[in-house]
Amino acid sequence: MEISQDLEKRADAIIAEYPVKRSAAMMLMHLIQEHFGYFDDDAINYAAKKLGVQPVEVYGMLSFYPMFSDKPRGRIHIKVCRTLSCALAGSIDLANKISELVDCPINGTKGVYTLEFVECLGNCVKGANVQVNDKLYDGLNPQDAEKFVEQLKADDLAGKLNSVSAFERPQGADFNSPEYKG
Ligand code: FES
């Protein structure tokens, strides 16, 4: 992976905001995840060097937090909540049906899709919940799978699945607004 001057400048600016380099770990890792799309060994070593920590410490965060990945992901990243409320609302069956419809294995990547189970998306009252890139689809059930995938494709064509950089999100954003929910 090539470390561009722009990346270097942005990394330094993030680190300068913290009194201790390693405190910038989360923000630096978001930057690297957005820049490369995933972490390979070079990216892990780069983050470790910038933060003044061992690569294994970066790997520890990488493997713990689901927003970071050590593999390239598809352009359309579908995350199906499998925690209790959503599971009771049928999210496991829903994921299986989505998997068939988009021809992508669960916890795998194929074509433009990555399909994964994730833990609670923080919207338990409206399960089953599925997050696609930055957009949340709620109140789904397994019978909705076909309709959901049609909607997903329409939203993709309309550009509604384009991710917003974590560094460009407005402060105090209303996550129930159409900007986030479509
Ligand atoms: S259990 Fe699915 S959003 Fe909380």
PDB file of C-alpha atoms and ligand atoms in Angstrom:
ATOM      1  CA  MET A   1       0.000   0.000   0.000  1.00  0.00           C
ATOM      2  CA  GLU A   2       1.336   3.367  -0.954  1.00  0.00           C
ATOM      3  CA  ILE A   3       1.305   6.030   1.748  1.00  0.00           C
ATOM      4  CA  SER A   4       0.464   9.238  -0.072  1.00  0.00           C
ATOM      5  CA  GLN A   5       1.506  12.677   1.118  1.00  0.00           C
ATOM      6  CA  ASP A   6      -2.146  13.506   1.658  1.00  0.00           C
ATOM      7  CA  LEU A   7      -2.630  10.485   3.947  1.00  0.00           C
ATOM      8  CA  GLU A   8       0.522  11.343   5.839  1.00  0.00           C
ATOM      9  CA  LYS A   9      -0.649  14.938   6.330  1.00  0.00           C
ATOM     10  CA  ARG A  10      -4.094  13.884   7.519  1.00  0.00           C
ATOM     11  CA  ALA A  11      -2.627  11.268   9.875  1.00  0.00           C
ATOM     12  CA  ASP A  12      -0.281  13.840  11.409  1.00  0.00           C
ATOM     13  CA  ALA A  13      -3.146  16.322  11.830  1.00  0.00           C
ATOM     14  CA  ILE A  14      -5.222  13.716  13.691  1.00  0.00           C
ATOM     15  CA  ILE A  15      -2.360  12.686  15.959  1.00  0.00           C
ATOM     16  CA  ALA A  16      -1.562  16.337  16.747  1.00  0.00           C
ATOM     17  CA  GLU A  17      -5.015  16.691  18.313  1.00  0.00           C
ATOM     18  CA  TYR A  18      -4.110  14.302  21.139  1.00  0.00           C
ATOM     19  CA  PRO A  19      -1.666  14.785  24.012  1.00  0.00           C
ATOM     20  CA  VAL A  20      -0.454  11.185  23.624  1.00  0.00           C
ATOM     21  CA  LYS A  21       0.007   9.622  20.181  1.00  0.00           C
ATOM     22  CA  ARG A  22      -1.645   6.298  21.019  1.00  0.00           C
ATOM     23  CA  SER A  23      -4.832   8.121  22.083  1.00  0.00           C
ATOM     24  CA  ALA A  24      -5.398   8.891  18.395  1.00  0.00           C
ATOM     25  CA  ALA A  25      -5.642   5.171  17.586  1.00  0.00           C
ATOM     26  CA  MET A  26      -9.379   5.010  16.809  1.00  0.00           C
ATOM     27  CA  MET A  27      -9.420   8.093  14.592  1.00  0.00           C
ATOM     28  CA  LEU A  28      -6.230   7.109  12.788  1.00  0.00           C
ATOM     29  CA  MET A  29      -7.617   3.651  12.138  1.00  0.00           C
ATOM     30  CA  HIS A  30     -10.836   5.143  10.741  1.00  0.00           C
ATOM     31  CA  LEU A  31      -8.703   7.245   8.409  1.00  0.00           C
ATOM     32  CA  ILE A  32      -6.704   4.240   7.216  1.00  0.00           C
ATOM     33  CA  GLN A  33      -9.834   2.074   6.842  1.00  0.00           C
ATOM     34  CA  GLU A  34     -11.476   4.769   4.699  1.00  0.00           C
ATOM     35  CA  HIS A  35      -8.330   5.369   2.664  1.00  0.00           C
ATOM     36  CA  PHE A  36      -7.443   1.774   1.773  1.00  0.00           C
ATOM     37  CA  GLY A  37     -10.732   0.001   2.457  1.00  0.00           C
ATOM     38  CA  TYR A  38      -9.005  -2.555   4.700  1.00  0.00           C
ATOM     39  CA  PHE A  39      -5.803  -3.211   6.635  1.00  0.00           C
ATOM     40  CA  ASP A  40      -3.027  -5.342   5.187  1.00  0.00           C
ATOM     41  CA  ASP A  41       0.325  -5.831   6.950  1.00  0.00           C
ATOM     42  CA  ASP A  42       1.685  -2.567   5.532  1.00  0.00           C
ATOM     43  CA  ALA A  43      -1.308  -0.625   6.855  1.00  0.00           C
ATOM     44  CA  ILE A  44      -1.000  -2.270  10.284  1.00  0.00           C
ATOM     45  CA  ASN A  45       2.702  -1.451  10.440  1.00  0.00           C
ATOM     46  CA  TYR A  46       2.072   2.106   9.278  1.00  0.00           C
ATOM     47  CA  ALA A  47      -0.569   2.688  11.982  1.00  0.00           C
ATOM     48  CA  ALA A  48       1.702   1.156  14.632  1.00  0.00           C
ATOM     49  CA  LYS A  49       4.616   3.368  13.626  1.00  0.00           C
ATOM     50  CA  LYS A  50       2.503   6.523  13.622  1.00  0.00           C
ATOM     51  CA  LEU A  51       1.039   5.701  17.052  1.00  0.00           C
ATOM     52  CA  GLY A  52       4.297   4.520  18.597  1.00  0.00           C
ATOM     53  CA  VAL A  53       2.853   1.104  19.484  1.00  0.00           C
ATOM     54  CA  GLN A  54       3.531  -2.500  18.489  1.00  0.00           C
ATOM     55  CA  PRO A  55       1.772  -3.858  15.374  1.00  0.00           C
ATOM     56  CA  VAL A  56       0.071  -6.487  17.544  1.00  0.00           C
ATOM     57  CA  GLU A  57      -1.724  -3.679  19.415  1.00  0.00           C
ATOM     58  CA  VAL A  58      -3.118  -2.338  16.144  1.00  0.00           C
ATOM     59  CA  TYR A  59      -4.096  -5.873  15.176  1.00  0.00           C
ATOM     60  CA  GLY A  60      -5.905  -6.227  18.512  1.00  0.00           C
ATOM     61  CA  MET A  61      -8.119  -3.238  17.673  1.00  0.00           C
ATOM     62  CA  LEU A  62      -8.544  -4.363  14.092  1.00  0.00           C
ATOM     63  CA  SER A  63      -9.847  -7.758  15.152  1.00  0.00           C
ATOM     64  CA  PHE A  64     -12.057  -6.360  17.944  1.00  0.00           C
ATOM     65  CA  TYR A  65     -13.937  -3.530  16.243  1.00  0.00           C
ATOM     66  CA  PRO A  66     -16.273  -4.599  13.420  1.00  0.00           C
ATOM     67  CA  MET A  67     -15.921  -1.324  11.509  1.00  0.00           C
ATOM     68  CA  PHE A  68     -12.322  -2.246  10.682  1.00  0.00           C
ATOM     69  CA  SER A  69     -11.466  -5.083   8.328  1.00  0.00           C
ATOM     70  CA  ASP A  70      -8.386  -7.071   7.368  1.00  0.00           C
ATOM     71  CA  LYS A  71      -9.972  -8.024   4.030  1.00  0.00           C
ATOM     72  CA  PRO A  72     -11.281  -5.932   1.136  1.00  0.00           C
ATOM     73  CA  ARG A  73     -15.053  -5.496   1.311  1.00  0.00           C
ATOM     74  CA  GLY A  74     -17.612  -5.179  -1.418  1.00  0.00           C
ATOM     75  CA  ARG A  75     -18.915  -1.753  -2.392  1.00  0.00           C
ATOM     76  CA  ILE A  76     -22.267  -2.693  -0.848  1.00  0.00           C
ATOM     77  CA  HIS A  77     -21.683  -3.822   2.730  1.00  0.00           C
ATOM     78  CA  ILE A  78     -24.790  -5.470   4.207  1.00  0.00           C
ATOM     79  CA  LYS A  79     -24.777  -5.948   7.991  1.00  0.00           C
ATOM     80  CA  VAL A  80     -27.628  -7.994   9.447  1.00  0.00           C
ATOM     81  CA  CYS A  81     -28.133  -7.705  13.205  1.00  0.00           C
ATOM     82  CA  ARG A  82     -28.283 -11.113  14.864  1.00  0.00           C
ATOM     83  CA  THR A  83     -28.668  -9.957  18.476  1.00  0.00           C
ATOM     84  CA  LEU A  84     -31.727 -11.040  20.451  1.00  0.00           C
ATOM     85  CA  SER A  85     -34.447  -8.556  19.414  1.00  0.00           C
ATOM     86  CA  CYS A  86     -33.579  -8.800  15.741  1.00  0.00           C
ATOM     87  CA  ALA A  87     -33.064 -12.574  15.898  1.00  0.00           C
ATOM     88  CA  LEU A  88     -36.561 -12.913  17.408  1.00  0.00           C
ATOM     89  CA  ALA A  89     -37.874 -10.801  14.529  1.00  0.00           C
ATOM     90  CA  GLY A  90     -36.383 -13.303  12.062  1.00  0.00           C
ATOM     91  CA  SER A  91     -33.038 -11.749  11.150  1.00  0.00           C
ATOM     92  CA  ILE A  92     -31.287 -15.111  10.770  1.00  0.00           C
ATOM     93  CA  ASP A  93     -33.810 -16.288   8.126  1.00  0.00           C
ATOM     94  CA  LEU A  94     -33.741 -12.840   6.582  1.00  0.00           C
ATOM     95  CA  ALA A  95     -29.944 -13.023   6.181  1.00  0.00           C
ATOM     96  CA  ASN A  96     -30.196 -16.464   4.582  1.00  0.00           C
ATOM     97  CA  LYS A  97     -32.735 -15.174   2.066  1.00  0.00           C
ATOM     98  CA  ILE A  98     -30.690 -12.049   1.311  1.00  0.00           C
ATOM     99  CA  SER A  99     -27.669 -14.301   0.789  1.00  0.00           C
ATOM    100  CA  GLU A 100     -29.555 -16.286  -1.877  1.00  0.00           C
ATOM    101  CA  LEU A 101     -30.975 -13.193  -3.546  1.00  0.00           C
ATOM    102  CA  VAL A 102     -27.673 -11.318  -3.889  1.00  0.00           C
ATOM    103  CA  ASP A 103     -25.661 -14.516  -4.398  1.00  0.00           C
ATOM    104  CA  CYS A 104     -23.193 -13.753  -1.630  1.00  0.00           C
ATOM    105  CA  PRO A 105     -22.324 -16.072   1.281  1.00  0.00           C
ATOM    106  CA  ILE A 106     -22.984 -14.885   4.827  1.00  0.00           C
ATOM    107  CA  ASN A 107     -19.773 -13.528   6.329  1.00  0.00           C
ATOM    108  CA  GLY A 108     -18.259 -13.393   2.878  1.00  0.00           C
ATOM    109  CA  THR A 109     -17.707 -11.136  -0.120  1.00  0.00           C
ATOM    110  CA  LYS A 110     -18.801 -11.795  -3.692  1.00  0.00           C
ATOM    111  CA  GLY A 111     -19.011  -9.279  -6.528  1.00  0.00           C
ATOM    112  CA  VAL A 112     -20.089  -5.909  -5.180  1.00  0.00           C
ATOM    113  CA  TYR A 113     -21.512  -7.374  -1.970  1.00  0.00           C
ATOM    114  CA  THR A 114     -20.186  -8.148   1.472  1.00  0.00           C
ATOM    115  CA  LEU A 115     -22.786  -9.777   3.722  1.00  0.00           C
ATOM    116  CA  GLU A 116     -22.160 -10.141   7.451  1.00  0.00           C
ATOM    117  CA  PHE A 117     -23.904 -10.824  10.709  1.00  0.00           C
ATOM    118  CA  VAL A 118     -23.212  -8.115  13.275  1.00  0.00           C
ATOM    119  CA  GLU A 119     -24.187  -7.540  16.880  1.00  0.00           C
ATOM    120  CA  CYS A 120     -26.722  -4.950  18.048  1.00  0.00           C
ATOM    121  CA  LEU A 121     -27.093  -1.939  15.749  1.00  0.00           C
ATOM    122  CA  GLY A 122     -28.712   0.091  18.531  1.00  0.00           C
ATOM    123  CA  ASN A 123     -32.226   0.143  17.085  1.00  0.00           C
ATOM    124  CA  CYS A 124     -33.621  -2.933  18.873  1.00  0.00           C
ATOM    125  CA  VAL A 125     -37.149  -1.600  19.162  1.00  0.00           C
ATOM    126  CA  LYS A 126     -37.554  -1.685  15.363  1.00  0.00           C
ATOM    127  CA  GLY A 127     -36.041  -5.065  14.480  1.00  0.00           C
ATOM    128  CA  ALA A 128     -35.108  -6.713  12.358  1.00  0.00           C
ATOM    129  CA  ASN A 129     -32.445  -4.185  11.441  1.00  0.00           C
ATOM    130  CA  VAL A 130     -30.064  -4.257   8.496  1.00  0.00           C
ATOM    131  CA  GLN A 131     -27.417  -1.606   7.897  1.00  0.00           C
ATOM    132  CA  VAL A 132     -26.104  -1.150   4.374  1.00  0.00           C
ATOM    133  CA  ASN A 133     -23.030   1.073   4.234  1.00  0.00           C
ATOM    134  CA  ASP A 134     -24.272   4.045   6.303  1.00  0.00           C
ATOM    135  CA  LYS A 135     -27.987   3.473   5.742  1.00  0.00           C
ATOM    136  CA  LEU A 136     -30.271   1.690   8.195  1.00  0.00           C
ATOM    137  CA  TYR A 137     -33.272  -0.407   7.095  1.00  0.00           C
ATOM    138  CA  ASP A 138     -35.554  -1.337   9.987  1.00  0.00           C
ATOM    139  CA  GLY A 139     -38.756  -3.225  10.737  1.00  0.00           C
ATOM    140  CA  LEU A 140     -37.806  -6.012   8.327  1.00  0.00           C
ATOM    141  CA  ASN A 141     -38.835  -9.662   8.476  1.00  0.00           C
ATOM    142  CA  PRO A 142     -37.860 -12.681   6.370  1.00  0.00           C
ATOM    143  CA  GLN A 143     -40.890 -12.246   4.097  1.00  0.00           C
ATOM    144  CA  ASP A 144     -39.530  -8.813   3.165  1.00  0.00           C
ATOM    145  CA  ALA A 145     -36.283 -10.167   1.744  1.00  0.00           C
ATOM    146  CA  GLU A 146     -37.191  -9.760  -1.940  1.00  0.00           C
ATOM    147  CA  LYS A 147     -38.652  -6.308  -1.418  1.00  0.00           C
ATOM    148  CA  PHE A 148     -35.623  -5.338   0.637  1.00  0.00           C
ATOM    149  CA  VAL A 149     -33.165  -6.408  -2.068  1.00  0.00           C
ATOM    150  CA  GLU A 150     -35.175  -4.549  -4.733  1.00  0.00           C
ATOM    151  CA  GLN A 151     -35.114  -1.440  -2.557  1.00  0.00           C
ATOM    152  CA  LEU A 152     -31.404  -1.899  -1.971  1.00  0.00           C
ATOM    153  CA  LYS A 153     -30.702  -2.002  -5.701  1.00  0.00           C
ATOM    154  CA  ALA A 154     -32.893   1.058  -6.297  1.00  0.00           C
ATOM    155  CA  ASP A 155     -31.144   2.948  -3.495  1.00  0.00           C
ATOM    156  CA  ASP A 156     -27.774   1.999  -4.932  1.00  0.00           C
ATOM    157  CA  LEU A 157     -28.766   3.318  -8.367  1.00  0.00           C
ATOM    158  CA  ALA A 158     -30.011   6.533  -6.752  1.00  0.00           C
ATOM    159  CA  GLY A 159     -26.677   6.984  -4.962  1.00  0.00           C
ATOM    160  CA  LYS A 160     -28.291   6.588  -1.530  1.00  0.00           C
ATOM    161  CA  LEU A 161     -25.768   3.994  -0.427  1.00  0.00           C
ATOM    162  CA  ASN A 162     -22.745   6.219  -0.917  1.00  0.00           C
ATOM    163  CA  SER A 163     -20.817   6.362   2.337  1.00  0.00           C
ATOM    164  CA  VAL A 164     -20.166   9.623   4.110  1.00  0.00           C
ATOM    165  CA  SER A 165     -16.643   9.934   5.471  1.00  0.00           C
ATOM    166  CA  ALA A 166     -16.478   9.749   9.269  1.00  0.00           C
ATOM    167  CA  PHE A 167     -14.468  12.962   9.005  1.00  0.00           C
ATOM    168  CA  GLU A 168     -17.144  14.824   7.061  1.00  0.00           C
ATOM    169  CA  ARG A 169     -20.243  13.987   9.089  1.00  0.00           C
ATOM    170  CA  PRO A 170     -21.905  17.037  10.571  1.00  0.00           C
ATOM    171  CA  GLN A 171     -21.580  17.321  14.332  1.00  0.00           C
ATOM    172  CA  GLY A 172     -24.803  16.658  16.210  1.00  0.00           C
ATOM    173  CA  ALA A 173     -26.358  14.947  13.175  1.00  0.00           C
ATOM    174  CA  ASP A 174     -29.943  13.715  13.424  1.00  0.00           C
ATOM    175  CA  PHE A 175     -29.609  10.011  12.644  1.00  0.00           C
ATOM    176  CA  ASN A 176     -33.366   9.771  12.053  1.00  0.00           C
ATOM    177  CA  SER A 177     -33.155  12.363   9.287  1.00  0.00           C
ATOM    178  CA  PRO A 178     -33.671  11.379   5.625  1.00  0.00           C
ATOM    179  CA  GLU A 179     -29.959  11.958   5.087  1.00  0.00           C
ATOM    180  CA  TYR A 180     -29.261   8.840   7.149  1.00  0.00           C
ATOM    181  CA  LYS A 181     -32.474   6.871   6.775  1.00  0.00           C
ATOM    182  CA  GLY A 182     -33.344   7.721   3.158  1.00  0.00           C
TER     183      GLY A 182
HETATM  184  S1  FES B   1     -30.854  -6.331  18.690  1.00  0.00           S
HETATM  185 FE1  FES B   1     -30.776  -5.699  16.617  1.00  0.00          FE
HETATM  186  S2  FES B   1     -30.540  -3.560  16.770  1.00  0.00           S
HETATM  187 FE2  FES B   1     -30.390  -4.235  18.835  1.00  0.00          FE
END
